[in-house]
mmCIF file of C-alpha atoms and ligand atoms in Angstrom:
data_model
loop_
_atom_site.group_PDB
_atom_site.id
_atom_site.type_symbol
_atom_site.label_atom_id
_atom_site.label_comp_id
_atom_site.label_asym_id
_atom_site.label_seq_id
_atom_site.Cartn_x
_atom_site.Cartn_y
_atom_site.Cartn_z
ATOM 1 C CA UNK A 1 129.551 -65.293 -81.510
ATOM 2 C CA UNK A 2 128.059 -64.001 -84.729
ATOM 3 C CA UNK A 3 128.401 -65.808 -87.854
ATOM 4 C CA UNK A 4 129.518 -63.180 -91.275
ATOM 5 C CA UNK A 5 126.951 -61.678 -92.741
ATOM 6 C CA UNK A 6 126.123 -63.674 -95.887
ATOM 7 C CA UNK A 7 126.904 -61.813 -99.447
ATOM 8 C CA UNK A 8 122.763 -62.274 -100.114
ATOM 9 C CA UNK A 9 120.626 -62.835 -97.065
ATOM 10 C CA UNK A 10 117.919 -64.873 -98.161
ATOM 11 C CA UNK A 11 113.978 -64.490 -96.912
ATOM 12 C CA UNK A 12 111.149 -66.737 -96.612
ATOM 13 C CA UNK A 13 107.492 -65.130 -97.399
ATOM 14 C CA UNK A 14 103.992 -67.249 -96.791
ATOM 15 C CA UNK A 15 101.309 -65.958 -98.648
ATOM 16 C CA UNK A 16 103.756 -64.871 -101.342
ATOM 17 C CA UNK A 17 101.335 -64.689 -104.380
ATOM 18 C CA UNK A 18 98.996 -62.339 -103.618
ATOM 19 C CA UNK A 19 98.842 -58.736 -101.944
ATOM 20 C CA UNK A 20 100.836 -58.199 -99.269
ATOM 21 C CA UNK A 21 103.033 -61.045 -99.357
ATOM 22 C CA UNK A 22 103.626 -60.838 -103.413
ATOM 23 C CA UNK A 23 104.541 -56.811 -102.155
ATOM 24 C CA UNK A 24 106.802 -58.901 -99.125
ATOM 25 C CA UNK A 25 108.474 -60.380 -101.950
ATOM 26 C CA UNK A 26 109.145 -57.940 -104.255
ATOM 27 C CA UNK A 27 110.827 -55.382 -101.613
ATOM 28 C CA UNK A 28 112.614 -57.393 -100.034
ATOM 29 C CA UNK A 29 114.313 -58.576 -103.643
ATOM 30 C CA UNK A 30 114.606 -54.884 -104.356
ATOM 31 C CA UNK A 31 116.340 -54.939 -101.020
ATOM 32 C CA UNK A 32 118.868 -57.673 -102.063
ATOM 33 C CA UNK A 33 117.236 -60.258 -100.876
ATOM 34 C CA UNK A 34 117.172 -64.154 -102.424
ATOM 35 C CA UNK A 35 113.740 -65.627 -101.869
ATOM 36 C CA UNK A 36 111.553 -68.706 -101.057
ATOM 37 C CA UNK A 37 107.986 -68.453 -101.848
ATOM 38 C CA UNK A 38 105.214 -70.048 -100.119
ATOM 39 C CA UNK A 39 101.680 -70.555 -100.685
ATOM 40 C CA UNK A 40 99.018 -73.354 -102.553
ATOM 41 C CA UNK A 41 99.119 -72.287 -105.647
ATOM 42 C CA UNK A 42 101.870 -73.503 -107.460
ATOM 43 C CA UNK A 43 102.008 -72.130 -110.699
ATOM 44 C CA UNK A 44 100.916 -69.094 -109.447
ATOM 45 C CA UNK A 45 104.114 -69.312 -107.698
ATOM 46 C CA UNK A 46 106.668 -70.231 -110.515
ATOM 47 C CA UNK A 47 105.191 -66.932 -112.342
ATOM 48 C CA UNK A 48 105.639 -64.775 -108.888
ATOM 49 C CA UNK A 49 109.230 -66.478 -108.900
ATOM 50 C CA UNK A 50 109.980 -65.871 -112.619
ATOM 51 C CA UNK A 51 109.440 -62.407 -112.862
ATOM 52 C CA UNK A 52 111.135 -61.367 -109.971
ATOM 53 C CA UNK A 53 114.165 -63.385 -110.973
ATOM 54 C CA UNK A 54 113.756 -61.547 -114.358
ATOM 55 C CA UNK A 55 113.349 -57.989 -112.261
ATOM 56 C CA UNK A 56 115.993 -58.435 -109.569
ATOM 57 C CA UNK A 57 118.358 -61.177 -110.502
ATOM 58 C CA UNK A 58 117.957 -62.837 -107.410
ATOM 59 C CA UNK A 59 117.451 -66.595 -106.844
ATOM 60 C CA UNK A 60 113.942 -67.621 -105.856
ATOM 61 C CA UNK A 61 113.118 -71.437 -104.708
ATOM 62 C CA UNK A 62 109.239 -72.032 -104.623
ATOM 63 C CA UNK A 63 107.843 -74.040 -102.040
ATOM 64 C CA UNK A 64 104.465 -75.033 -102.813
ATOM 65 C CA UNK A 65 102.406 -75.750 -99.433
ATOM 66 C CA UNK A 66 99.217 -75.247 -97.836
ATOM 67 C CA UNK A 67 99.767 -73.993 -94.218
ATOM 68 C CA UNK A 68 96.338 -75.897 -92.881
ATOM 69 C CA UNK A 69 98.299 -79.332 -93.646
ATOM 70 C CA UNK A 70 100.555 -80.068 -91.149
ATOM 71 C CA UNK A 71 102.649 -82.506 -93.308
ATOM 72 C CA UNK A 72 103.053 -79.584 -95.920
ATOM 73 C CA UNK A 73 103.578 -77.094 -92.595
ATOM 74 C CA UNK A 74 106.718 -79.378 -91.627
ATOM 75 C CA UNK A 75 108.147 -79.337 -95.112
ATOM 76 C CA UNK A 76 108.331 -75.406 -94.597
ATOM 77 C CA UNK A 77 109.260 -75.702 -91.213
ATOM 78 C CA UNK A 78 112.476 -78.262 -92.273
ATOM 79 C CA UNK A 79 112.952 -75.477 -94.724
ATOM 80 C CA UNK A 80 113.578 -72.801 -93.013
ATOM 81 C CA UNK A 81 115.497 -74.594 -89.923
ATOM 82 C CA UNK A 82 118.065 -76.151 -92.695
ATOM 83 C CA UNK A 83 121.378 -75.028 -91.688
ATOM 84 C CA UNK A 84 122.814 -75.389 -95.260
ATOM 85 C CA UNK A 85 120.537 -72.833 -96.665
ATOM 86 C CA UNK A 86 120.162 -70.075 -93.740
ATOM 87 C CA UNK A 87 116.580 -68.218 -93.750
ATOM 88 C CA UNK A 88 117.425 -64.734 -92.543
ATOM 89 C CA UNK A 89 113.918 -63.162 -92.533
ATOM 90 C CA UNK A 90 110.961 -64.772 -92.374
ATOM 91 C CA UNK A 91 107.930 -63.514 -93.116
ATOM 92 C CA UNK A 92 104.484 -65.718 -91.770
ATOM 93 C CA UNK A 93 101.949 -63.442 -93.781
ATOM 94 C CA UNK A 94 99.639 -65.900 -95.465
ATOM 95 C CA UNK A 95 96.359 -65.250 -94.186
ATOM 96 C CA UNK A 96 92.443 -65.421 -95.186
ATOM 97 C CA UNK A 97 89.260 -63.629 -93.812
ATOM 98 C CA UNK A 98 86.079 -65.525 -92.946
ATOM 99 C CA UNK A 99 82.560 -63.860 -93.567
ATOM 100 C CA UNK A 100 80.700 -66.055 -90.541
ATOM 101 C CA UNK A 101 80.514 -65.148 -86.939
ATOM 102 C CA UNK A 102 82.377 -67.534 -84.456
ATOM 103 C CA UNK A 103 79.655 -68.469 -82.284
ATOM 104 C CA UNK A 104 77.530 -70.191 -85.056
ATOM 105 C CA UNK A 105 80.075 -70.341 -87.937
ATOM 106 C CA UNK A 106 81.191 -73.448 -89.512
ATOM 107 C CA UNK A 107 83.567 -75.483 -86.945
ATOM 108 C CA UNK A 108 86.509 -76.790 -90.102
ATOM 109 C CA UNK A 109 86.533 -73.010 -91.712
ATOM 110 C CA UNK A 110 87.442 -71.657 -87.775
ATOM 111 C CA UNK A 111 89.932 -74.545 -87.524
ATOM 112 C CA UNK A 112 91.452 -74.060 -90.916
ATOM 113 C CA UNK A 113 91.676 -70.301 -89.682
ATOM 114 C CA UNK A 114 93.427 -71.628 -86.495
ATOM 115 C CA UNK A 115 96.200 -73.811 -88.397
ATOM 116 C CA UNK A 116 96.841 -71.136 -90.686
ATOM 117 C CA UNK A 117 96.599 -68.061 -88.558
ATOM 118 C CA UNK A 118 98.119 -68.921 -85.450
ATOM 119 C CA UNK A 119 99.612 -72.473 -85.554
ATOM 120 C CA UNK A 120 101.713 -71.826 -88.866
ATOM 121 C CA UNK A 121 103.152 -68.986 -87.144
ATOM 122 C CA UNK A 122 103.959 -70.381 -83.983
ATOM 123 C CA UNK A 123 105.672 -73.457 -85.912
ATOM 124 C CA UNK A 124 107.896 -71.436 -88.047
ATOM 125 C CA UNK A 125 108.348 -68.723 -86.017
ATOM 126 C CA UNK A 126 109.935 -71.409 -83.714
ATOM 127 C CA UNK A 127 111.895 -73.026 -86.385
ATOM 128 C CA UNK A 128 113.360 -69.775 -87.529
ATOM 129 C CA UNK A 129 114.540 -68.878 -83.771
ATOM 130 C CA UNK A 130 116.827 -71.421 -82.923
ATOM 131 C CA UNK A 131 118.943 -70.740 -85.894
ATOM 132 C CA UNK A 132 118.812 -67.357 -86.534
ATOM 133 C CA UNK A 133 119.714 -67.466 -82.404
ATOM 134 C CA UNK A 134 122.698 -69.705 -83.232
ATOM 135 C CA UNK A 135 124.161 -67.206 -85.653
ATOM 136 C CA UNK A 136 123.468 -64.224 -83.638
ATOM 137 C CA UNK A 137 121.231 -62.492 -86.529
ATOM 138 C CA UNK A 138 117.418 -62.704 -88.488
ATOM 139 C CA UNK A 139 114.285 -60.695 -88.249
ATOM 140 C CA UNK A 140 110.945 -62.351 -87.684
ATOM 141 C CA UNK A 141 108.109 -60.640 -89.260
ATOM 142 C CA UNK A 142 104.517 -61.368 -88.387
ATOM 143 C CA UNK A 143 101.392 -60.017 -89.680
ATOM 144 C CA UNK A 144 98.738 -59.472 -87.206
ATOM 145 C CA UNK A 145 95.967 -56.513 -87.703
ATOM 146 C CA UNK A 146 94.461 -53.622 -86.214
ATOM 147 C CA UNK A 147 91.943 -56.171 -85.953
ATOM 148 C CA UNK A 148 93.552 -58.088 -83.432
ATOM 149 C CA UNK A 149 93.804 -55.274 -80.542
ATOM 150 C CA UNK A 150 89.688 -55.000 -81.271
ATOM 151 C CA UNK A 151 86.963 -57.804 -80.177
ATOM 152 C CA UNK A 152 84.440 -57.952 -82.525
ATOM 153 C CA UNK A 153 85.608 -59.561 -85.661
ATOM 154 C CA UNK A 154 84.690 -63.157 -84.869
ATOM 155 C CA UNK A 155 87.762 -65.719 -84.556
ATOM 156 C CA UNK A 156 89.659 -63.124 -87.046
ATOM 157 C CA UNK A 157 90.481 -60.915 -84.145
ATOM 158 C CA UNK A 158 91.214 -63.747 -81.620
ATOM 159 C CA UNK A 159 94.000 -65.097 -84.131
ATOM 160 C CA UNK A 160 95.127 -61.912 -84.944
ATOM 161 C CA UNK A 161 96.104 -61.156 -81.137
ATOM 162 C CA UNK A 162 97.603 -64.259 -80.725
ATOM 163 C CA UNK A 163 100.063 -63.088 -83.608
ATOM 164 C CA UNK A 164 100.781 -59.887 -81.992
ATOM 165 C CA UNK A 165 101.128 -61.523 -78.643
ATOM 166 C CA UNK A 166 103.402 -64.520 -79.537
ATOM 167 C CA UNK A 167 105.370 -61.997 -81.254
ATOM 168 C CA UNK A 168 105.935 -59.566 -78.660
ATOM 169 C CA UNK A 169 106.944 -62.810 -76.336
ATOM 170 C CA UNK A 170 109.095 -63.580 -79.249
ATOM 171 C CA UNK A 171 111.028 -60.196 -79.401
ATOM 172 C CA UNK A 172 111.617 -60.455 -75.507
ATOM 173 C CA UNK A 173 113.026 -63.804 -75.551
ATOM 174 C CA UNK A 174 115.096 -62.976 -78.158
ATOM 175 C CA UNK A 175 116.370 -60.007 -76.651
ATOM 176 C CA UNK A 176 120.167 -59.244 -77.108
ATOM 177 C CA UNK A 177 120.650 -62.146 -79.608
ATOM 178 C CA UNK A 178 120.900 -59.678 -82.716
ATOM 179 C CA UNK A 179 117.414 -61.714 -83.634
ATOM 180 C CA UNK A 180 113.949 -59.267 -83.249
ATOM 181 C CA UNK A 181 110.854 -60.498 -83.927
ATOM 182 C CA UNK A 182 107.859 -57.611 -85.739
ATOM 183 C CA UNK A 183 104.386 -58.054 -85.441
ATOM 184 C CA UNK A 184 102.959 -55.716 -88.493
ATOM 185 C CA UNK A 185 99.284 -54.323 -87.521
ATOM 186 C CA UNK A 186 97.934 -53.001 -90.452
ATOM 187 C CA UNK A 187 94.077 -51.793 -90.949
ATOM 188 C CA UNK A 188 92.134 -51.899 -94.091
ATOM 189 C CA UNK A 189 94.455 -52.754 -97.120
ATOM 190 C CA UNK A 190 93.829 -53.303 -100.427
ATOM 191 C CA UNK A 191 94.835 -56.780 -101.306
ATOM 192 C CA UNK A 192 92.392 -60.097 -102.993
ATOM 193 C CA UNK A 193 91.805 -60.606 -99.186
ATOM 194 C CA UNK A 194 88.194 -58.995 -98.982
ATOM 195 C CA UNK A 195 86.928 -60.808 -102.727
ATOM 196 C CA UNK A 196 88.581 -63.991 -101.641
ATOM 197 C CA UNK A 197 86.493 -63.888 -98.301
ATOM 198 C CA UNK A 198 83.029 -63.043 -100.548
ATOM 199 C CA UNK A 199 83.190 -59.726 -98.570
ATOM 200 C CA UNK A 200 82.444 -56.395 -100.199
ATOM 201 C CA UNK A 201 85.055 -53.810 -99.564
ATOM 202 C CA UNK A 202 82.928 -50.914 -100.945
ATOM 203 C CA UNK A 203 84.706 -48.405 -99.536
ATOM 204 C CA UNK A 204 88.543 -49.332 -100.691
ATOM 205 C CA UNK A 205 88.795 -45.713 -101.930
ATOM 206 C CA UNK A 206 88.179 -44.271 -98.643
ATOM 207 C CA UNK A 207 91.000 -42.996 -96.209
ATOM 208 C CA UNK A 208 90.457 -45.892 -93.920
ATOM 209 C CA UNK A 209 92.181 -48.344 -97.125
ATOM 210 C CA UNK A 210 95.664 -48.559 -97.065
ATOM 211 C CA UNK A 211 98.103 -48.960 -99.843
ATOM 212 C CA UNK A 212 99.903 -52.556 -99.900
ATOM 213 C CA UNK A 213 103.236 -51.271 -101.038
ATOM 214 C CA UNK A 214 103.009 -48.861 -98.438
ATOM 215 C CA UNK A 215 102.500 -50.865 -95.717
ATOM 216 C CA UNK A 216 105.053 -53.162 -96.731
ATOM 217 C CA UNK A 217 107.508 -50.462 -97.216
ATOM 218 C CA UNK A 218 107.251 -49.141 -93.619
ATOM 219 C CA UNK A 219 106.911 -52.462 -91.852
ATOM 220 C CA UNK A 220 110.199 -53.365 -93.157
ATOM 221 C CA UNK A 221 112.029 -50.285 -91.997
ATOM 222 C CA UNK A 222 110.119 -51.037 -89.089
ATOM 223 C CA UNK A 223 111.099 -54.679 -89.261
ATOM 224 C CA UNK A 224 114.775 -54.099 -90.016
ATOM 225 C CA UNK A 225 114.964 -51.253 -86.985
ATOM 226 C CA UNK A 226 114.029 -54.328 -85.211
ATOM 227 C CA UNK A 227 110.824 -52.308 -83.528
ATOM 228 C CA UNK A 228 108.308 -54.944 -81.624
ATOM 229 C CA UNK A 229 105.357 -53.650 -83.131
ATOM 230 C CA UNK A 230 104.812 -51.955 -86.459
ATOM 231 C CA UNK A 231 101.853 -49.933 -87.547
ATOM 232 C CA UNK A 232 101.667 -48.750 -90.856
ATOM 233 C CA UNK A 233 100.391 -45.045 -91.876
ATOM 234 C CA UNK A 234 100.115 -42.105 -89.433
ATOM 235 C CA UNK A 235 96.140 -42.470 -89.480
ATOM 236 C CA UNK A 236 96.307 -46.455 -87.890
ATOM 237 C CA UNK A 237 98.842 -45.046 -85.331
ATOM 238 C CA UNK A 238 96.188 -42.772 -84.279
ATOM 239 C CA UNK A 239 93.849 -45.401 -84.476
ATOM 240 C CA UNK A 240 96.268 -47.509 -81.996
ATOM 241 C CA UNK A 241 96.937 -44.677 -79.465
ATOM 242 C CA UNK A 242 93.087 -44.093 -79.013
ATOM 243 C CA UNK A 243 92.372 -48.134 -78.445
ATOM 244 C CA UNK A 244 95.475 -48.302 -76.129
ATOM 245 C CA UNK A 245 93.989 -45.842 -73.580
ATOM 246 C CA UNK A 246 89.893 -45.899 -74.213
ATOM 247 C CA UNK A 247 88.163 -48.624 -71.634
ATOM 248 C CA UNK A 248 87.389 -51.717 -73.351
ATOM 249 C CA UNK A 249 83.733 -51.717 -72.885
ATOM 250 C CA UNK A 250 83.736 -48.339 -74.601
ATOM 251 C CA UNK A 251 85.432 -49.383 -77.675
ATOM 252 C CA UNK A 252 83.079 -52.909 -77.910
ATOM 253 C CA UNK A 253 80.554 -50.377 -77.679
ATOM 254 C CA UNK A 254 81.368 -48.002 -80.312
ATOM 255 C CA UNK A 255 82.728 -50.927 -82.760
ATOM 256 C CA UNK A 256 80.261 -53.184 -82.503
ATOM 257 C CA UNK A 257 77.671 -49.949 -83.150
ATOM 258 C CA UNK A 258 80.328 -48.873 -86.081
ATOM 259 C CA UNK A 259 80.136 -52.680 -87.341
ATOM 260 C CA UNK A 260 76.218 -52.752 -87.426
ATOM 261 C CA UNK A 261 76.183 -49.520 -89.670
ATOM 262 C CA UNK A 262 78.671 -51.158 -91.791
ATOM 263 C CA UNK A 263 76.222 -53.802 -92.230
ATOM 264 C CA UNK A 264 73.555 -51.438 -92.942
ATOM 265 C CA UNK A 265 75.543 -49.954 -95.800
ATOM 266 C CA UNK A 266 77.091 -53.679 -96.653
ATOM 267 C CA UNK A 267 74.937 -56.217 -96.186
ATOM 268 C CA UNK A 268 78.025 -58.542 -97.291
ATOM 269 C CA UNK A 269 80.182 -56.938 -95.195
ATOM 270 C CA UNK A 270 80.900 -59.589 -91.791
ATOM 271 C CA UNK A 271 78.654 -60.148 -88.790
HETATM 272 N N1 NAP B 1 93.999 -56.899 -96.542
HETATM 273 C C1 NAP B 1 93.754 -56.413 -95.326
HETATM 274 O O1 NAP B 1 92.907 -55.496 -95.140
HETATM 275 C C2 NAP B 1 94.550 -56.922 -94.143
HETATM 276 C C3 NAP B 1 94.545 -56.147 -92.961
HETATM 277 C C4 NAP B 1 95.272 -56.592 -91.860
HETATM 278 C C5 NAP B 1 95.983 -57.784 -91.936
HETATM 279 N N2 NAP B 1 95.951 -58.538 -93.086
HETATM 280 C C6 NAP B 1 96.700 -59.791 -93.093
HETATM 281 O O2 NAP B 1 97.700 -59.707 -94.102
HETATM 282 C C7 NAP B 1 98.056 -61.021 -94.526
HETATM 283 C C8 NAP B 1 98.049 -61.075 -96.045
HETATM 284 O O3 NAP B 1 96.711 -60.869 -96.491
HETATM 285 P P1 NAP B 1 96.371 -60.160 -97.865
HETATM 286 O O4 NAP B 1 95.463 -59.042 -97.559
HETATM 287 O O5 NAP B 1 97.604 -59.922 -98.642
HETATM 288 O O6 NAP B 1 95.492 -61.337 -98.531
HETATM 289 P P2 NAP B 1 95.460 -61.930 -100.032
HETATM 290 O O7 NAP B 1 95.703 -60.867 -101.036
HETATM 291 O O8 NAP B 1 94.183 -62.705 -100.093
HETATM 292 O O9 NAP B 1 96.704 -62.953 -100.062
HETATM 293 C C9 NAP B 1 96.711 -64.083 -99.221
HETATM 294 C C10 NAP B 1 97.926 -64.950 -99.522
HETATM 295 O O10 NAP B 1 97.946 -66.036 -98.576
HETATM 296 C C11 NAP B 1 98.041 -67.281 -99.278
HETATM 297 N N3 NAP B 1 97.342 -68.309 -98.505
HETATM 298 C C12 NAP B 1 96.047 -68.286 -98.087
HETATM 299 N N4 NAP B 1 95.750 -69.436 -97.450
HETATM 300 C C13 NAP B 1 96.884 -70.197 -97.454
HETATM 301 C C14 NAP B 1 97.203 -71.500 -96.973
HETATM 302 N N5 NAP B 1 96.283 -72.297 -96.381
HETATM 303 N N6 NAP B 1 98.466 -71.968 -97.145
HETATM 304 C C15 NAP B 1 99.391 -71.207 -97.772
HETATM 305 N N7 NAP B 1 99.150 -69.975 -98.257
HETATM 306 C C16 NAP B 1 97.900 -69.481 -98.104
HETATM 307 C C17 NAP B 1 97.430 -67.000 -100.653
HETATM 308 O O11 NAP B 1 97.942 -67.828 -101.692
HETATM 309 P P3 NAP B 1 97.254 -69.235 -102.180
HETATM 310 O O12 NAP B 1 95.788 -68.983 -102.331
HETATM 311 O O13 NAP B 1 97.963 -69.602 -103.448
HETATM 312 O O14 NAP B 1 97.565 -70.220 -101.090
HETATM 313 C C18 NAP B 1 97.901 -65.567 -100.906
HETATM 314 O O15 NAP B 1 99.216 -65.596 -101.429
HETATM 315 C C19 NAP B 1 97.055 -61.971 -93.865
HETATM 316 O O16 NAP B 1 97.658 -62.566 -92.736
HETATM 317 C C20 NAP B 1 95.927 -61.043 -93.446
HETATM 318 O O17 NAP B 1 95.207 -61.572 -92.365
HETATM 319 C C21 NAP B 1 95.260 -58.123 -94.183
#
């Protein structure tokens, strides 16, 4: 049994602040969509939620929490599993880069990157389902990478395909509830990502860098098609096709050789 559509759905973005999430945000407003906004920094927050209440006339709660706590993880898990106040779509996009390899890195960075990465997602990813299951409607929306269907970029990659894999399990359980869970694979984008991490993104006018309102744009058709995987721009779809038939020890090969000339050029860029 499915429960009426509400008049204003109402999603739930991580990471809403900054580049893709603040895009998140904003589209999904423009799509008629009441918000809650998530991420540390609070009155960075209230100002994201003021101005799109003043753009959209939507109503925006802001839910100040850092995803690495697991106290502050709960209160946005309780959040979006209250029945009172249905989440419709969430999207777990908060995210951060590391510039250290994962063999000799710094142990509390890679675990940070764990809790925020991976267990975030898998917490309110499972708090979402049960309810949106219950009411026979929601989309799930997880950002992995291009990054994560690659070895090669330290414990980045590692987290990012357990995103795309726990979402793809997702989707499948979920099958025939009117619930689908997305895992988004973009490649380069231009966000605060590659600054916040201290890494150079030299290049961001290249082809390879993707636009964020683009990607957000397509993964939400994507998203709201309720497609498994989504893989924004025709060039990272190429990219995709090539790494889902080439043997793997050809692609380590050629990345890890692509990653040492990146170096070359970069000597900021990641190990
Ligand atoms: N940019 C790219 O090239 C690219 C490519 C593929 C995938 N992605 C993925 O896309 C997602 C968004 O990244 P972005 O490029 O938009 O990065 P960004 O511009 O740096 O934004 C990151 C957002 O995540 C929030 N955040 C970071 N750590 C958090 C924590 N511990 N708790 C709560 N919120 C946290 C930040 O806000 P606060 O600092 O206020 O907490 C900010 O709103 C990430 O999952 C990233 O891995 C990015």
């Amino acid at each position: 049994m499915t429960d009426p559509a509400p008049a204003r759905p109402t999603a739930l973005v991580t990471g809403a602040t900054a580049g893709l999430g603040a895009r998140y945000a904003e589209q999904l407003a423009q799509r008629g969509h009441d918000l809650v906004l998530v991420a540390r920094n609070a009155e960075r927050l209230e100002t994201s939620a003021e101005q799109l209440r003043r753009r959209h006339g939507v109503e925006v709660e802001v839910l100040a929490a850092d995803l690495s706590d697991r106290q502050a993880l709960q209160r946005v898990a309780d959040r979006v599993a209250d029945p009172a106040r249905p989440v419709d779509v969430l999207v777990n996009n908060a995210g951060f880069g590391l510039k250290q390899r994962f063999s000799d890195g710094d142990l509390a960075a890679h675990e940070e990157m764990f809790d925020v990465l991976c267990r975030a997602v898998m917490v309110l990813s499972r708090s979402a389902a049960g309810g949106m299951r219950g009411r026979g409607r929601g989309r799930i929306v997880n950002i992995a990478s291009v990054a994560g269907f690659v070895a090669g970029g330290g414990h980045y990659s590692a987290a990012k395909a357990y995103v795309a894999l726990l979402t793809e399990t997702l989707h499948q359980e979920l099958s025939g509830t009117g619930v689908t869970a997305t895992a988004v694979a973009p490649g380069f984008v231009r966000t605060e990502f590659h600054a916040r991490a201290g890494m150079k993104s030299g290049g961001s006018d290249s082809p390879a860098w993707l636009d964020a309102d683009e990607v957000v744009r397509q993964s939400l058709d994507d998203a709201f098609a309720g497609k498994v995987l989504s893989v924004p721009s025709k060039r990272y779809k190429a990219v995709m096709t090539v790494l889902d038939v080439a043997p793997r020890a050809l692609v380590r090969t050629v990345w890890g050789r692509a990653r040492w000339g990146a170096a070359r050029r970069h000597p900021d860029s990641p190990a």
